[in-house]
PDB file of C-alpha atoms in Angstrom:
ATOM      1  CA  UNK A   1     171.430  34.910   7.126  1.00  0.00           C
ATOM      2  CA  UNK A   2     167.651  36.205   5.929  1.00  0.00           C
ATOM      3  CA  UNK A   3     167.510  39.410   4.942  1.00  0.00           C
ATOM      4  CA  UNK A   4     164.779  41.104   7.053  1.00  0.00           C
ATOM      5  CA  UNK A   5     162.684  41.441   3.617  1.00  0.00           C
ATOM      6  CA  UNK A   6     163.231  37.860   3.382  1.00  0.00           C
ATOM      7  CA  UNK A   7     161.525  37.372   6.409  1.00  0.00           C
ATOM      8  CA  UNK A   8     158.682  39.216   6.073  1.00  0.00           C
ATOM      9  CA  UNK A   9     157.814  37.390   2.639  1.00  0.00           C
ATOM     10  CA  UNK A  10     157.745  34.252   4.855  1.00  0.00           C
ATOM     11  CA  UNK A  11     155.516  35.722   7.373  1.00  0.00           C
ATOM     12  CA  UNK A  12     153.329  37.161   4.705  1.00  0.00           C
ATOM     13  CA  UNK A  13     153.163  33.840   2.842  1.00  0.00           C
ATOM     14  CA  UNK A  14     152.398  31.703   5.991  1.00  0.00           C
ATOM     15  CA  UNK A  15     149.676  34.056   7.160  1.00  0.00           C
ATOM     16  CA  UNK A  16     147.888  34.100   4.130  1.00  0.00           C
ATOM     17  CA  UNK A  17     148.327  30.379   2.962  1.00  0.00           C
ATOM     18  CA  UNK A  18     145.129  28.942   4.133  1.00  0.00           C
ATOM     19  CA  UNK A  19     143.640  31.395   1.875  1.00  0.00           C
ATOM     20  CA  UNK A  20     145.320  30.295  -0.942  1.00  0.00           C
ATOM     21  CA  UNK A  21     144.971  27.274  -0.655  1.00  0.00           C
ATOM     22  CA  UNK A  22     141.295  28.016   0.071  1.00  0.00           C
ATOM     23  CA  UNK A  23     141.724  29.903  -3.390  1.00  0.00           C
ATOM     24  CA  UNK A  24     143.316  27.382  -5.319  1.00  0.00           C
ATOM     25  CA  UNK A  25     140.700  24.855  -4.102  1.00  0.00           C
ATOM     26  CA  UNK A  26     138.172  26.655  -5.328  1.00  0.00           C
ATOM     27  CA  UNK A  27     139.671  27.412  -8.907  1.00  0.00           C
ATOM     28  CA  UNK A  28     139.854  23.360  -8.885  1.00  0.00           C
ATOM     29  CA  UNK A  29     136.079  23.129  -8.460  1.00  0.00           C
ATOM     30  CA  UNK A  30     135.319  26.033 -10.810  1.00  0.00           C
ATOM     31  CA  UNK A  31     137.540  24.441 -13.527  1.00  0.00           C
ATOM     32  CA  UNK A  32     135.953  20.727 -12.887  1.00  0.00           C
ATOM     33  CA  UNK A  33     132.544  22.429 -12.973  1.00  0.00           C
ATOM     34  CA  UNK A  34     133.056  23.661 -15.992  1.00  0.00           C
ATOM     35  CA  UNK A  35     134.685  20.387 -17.348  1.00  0.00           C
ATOM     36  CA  UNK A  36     131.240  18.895 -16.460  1.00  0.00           C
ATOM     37  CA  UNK A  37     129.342  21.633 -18.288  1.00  0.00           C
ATOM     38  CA  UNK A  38     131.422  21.110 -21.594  1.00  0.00           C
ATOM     39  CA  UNK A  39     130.650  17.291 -21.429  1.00  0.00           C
ATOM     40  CA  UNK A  40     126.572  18.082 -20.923  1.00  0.00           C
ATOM     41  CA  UNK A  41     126.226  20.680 -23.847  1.00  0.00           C
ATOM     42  CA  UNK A  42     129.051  18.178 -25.685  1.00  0.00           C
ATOM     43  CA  UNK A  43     126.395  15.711 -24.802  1.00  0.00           C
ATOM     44  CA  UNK A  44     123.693  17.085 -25.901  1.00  0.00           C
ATOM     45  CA  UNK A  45     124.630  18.804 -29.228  1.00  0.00           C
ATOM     46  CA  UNK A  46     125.707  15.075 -30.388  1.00  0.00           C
ATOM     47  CA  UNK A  47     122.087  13.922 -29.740  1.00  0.00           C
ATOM     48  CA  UNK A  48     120.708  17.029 -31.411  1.00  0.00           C
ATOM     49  CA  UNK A  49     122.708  16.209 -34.489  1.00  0.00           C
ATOM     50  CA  UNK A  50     121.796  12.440 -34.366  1.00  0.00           C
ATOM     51  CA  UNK A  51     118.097  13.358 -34.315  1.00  0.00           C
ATOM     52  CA  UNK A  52     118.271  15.861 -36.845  1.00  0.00           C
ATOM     53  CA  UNK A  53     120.399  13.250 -38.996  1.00  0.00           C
ATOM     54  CA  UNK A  54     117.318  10.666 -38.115  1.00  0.00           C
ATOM     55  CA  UNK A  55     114.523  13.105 -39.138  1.00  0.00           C
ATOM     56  CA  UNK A  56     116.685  13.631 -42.672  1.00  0.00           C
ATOM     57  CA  UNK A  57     116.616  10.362 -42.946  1.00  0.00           C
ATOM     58  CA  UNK A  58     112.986   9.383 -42.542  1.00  0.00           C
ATOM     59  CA  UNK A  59     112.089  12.672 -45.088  1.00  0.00           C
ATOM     60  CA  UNK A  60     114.139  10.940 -47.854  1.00  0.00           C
ATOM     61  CA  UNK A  61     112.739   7.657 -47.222  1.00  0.00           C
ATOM     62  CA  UNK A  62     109.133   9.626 -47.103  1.00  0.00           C
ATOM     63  CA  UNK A  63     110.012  10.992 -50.548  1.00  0.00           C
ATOM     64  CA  UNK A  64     111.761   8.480 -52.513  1.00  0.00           C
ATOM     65  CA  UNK A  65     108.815   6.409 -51.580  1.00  0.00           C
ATOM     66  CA  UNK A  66     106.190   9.378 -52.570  1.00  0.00           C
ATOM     67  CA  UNK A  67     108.523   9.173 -55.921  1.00  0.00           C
ATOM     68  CA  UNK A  68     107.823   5.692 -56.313  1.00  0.00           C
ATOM     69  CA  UNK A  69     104.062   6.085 -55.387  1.00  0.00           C
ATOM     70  CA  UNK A  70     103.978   8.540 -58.261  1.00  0.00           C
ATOM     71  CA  UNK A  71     106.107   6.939 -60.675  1.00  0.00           C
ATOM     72  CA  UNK A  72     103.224   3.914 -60.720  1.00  0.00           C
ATOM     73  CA  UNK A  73     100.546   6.565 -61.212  1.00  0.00           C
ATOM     74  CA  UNK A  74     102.349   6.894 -64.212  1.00  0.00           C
ATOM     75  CA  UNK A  75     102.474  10.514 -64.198  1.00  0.00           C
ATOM     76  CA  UNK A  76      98.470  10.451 -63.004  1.00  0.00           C
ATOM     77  CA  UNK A  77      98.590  13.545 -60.495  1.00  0.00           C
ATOM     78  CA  UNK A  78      95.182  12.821 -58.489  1.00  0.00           C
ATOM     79  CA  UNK A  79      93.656  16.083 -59.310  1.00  0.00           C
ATOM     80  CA  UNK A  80      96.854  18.211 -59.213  1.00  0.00           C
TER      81      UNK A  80
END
């Protein structure tokens, strides 16, 4: 036999399960949302590093060849 607070829990629960469920849905979404967003600034912080590790890469090249460039000078430092 239900206790009469038993009840009322059930009646409670029933009236206001559409809106959890409306509730829950919408927690889904926010969480999936913000899934997304992680990916994109994931996303885009790899290709920030990648460029930064190109540029690097092209300044050594740029200066091992100005190294080179000078080392044929033979110490001449055009002007310098």
């Amino acid at each position: 036999m239900d206790t009469r607070k038993e009840i009322m829990r059930r009646e409670v629960k029933a009236a206001h399960a559409p809106d959890m469920a409306r509730m829950a849905d919408r927690h889904k979404q926010a969480e999936v949302e913000a899934d997304r967003q992680r990916q994109m600034r994931a996303a885009e912080r790899e290709q920030a590093e990648q460029k930064t590790e190109r540029l690097i890469s092209q300044a050594e090249k740029l200066y091992k060849s100005m190294q080179r460039d000078r080392s044929r000078d033979r110490g001449f430092d055009h002007g310098r």
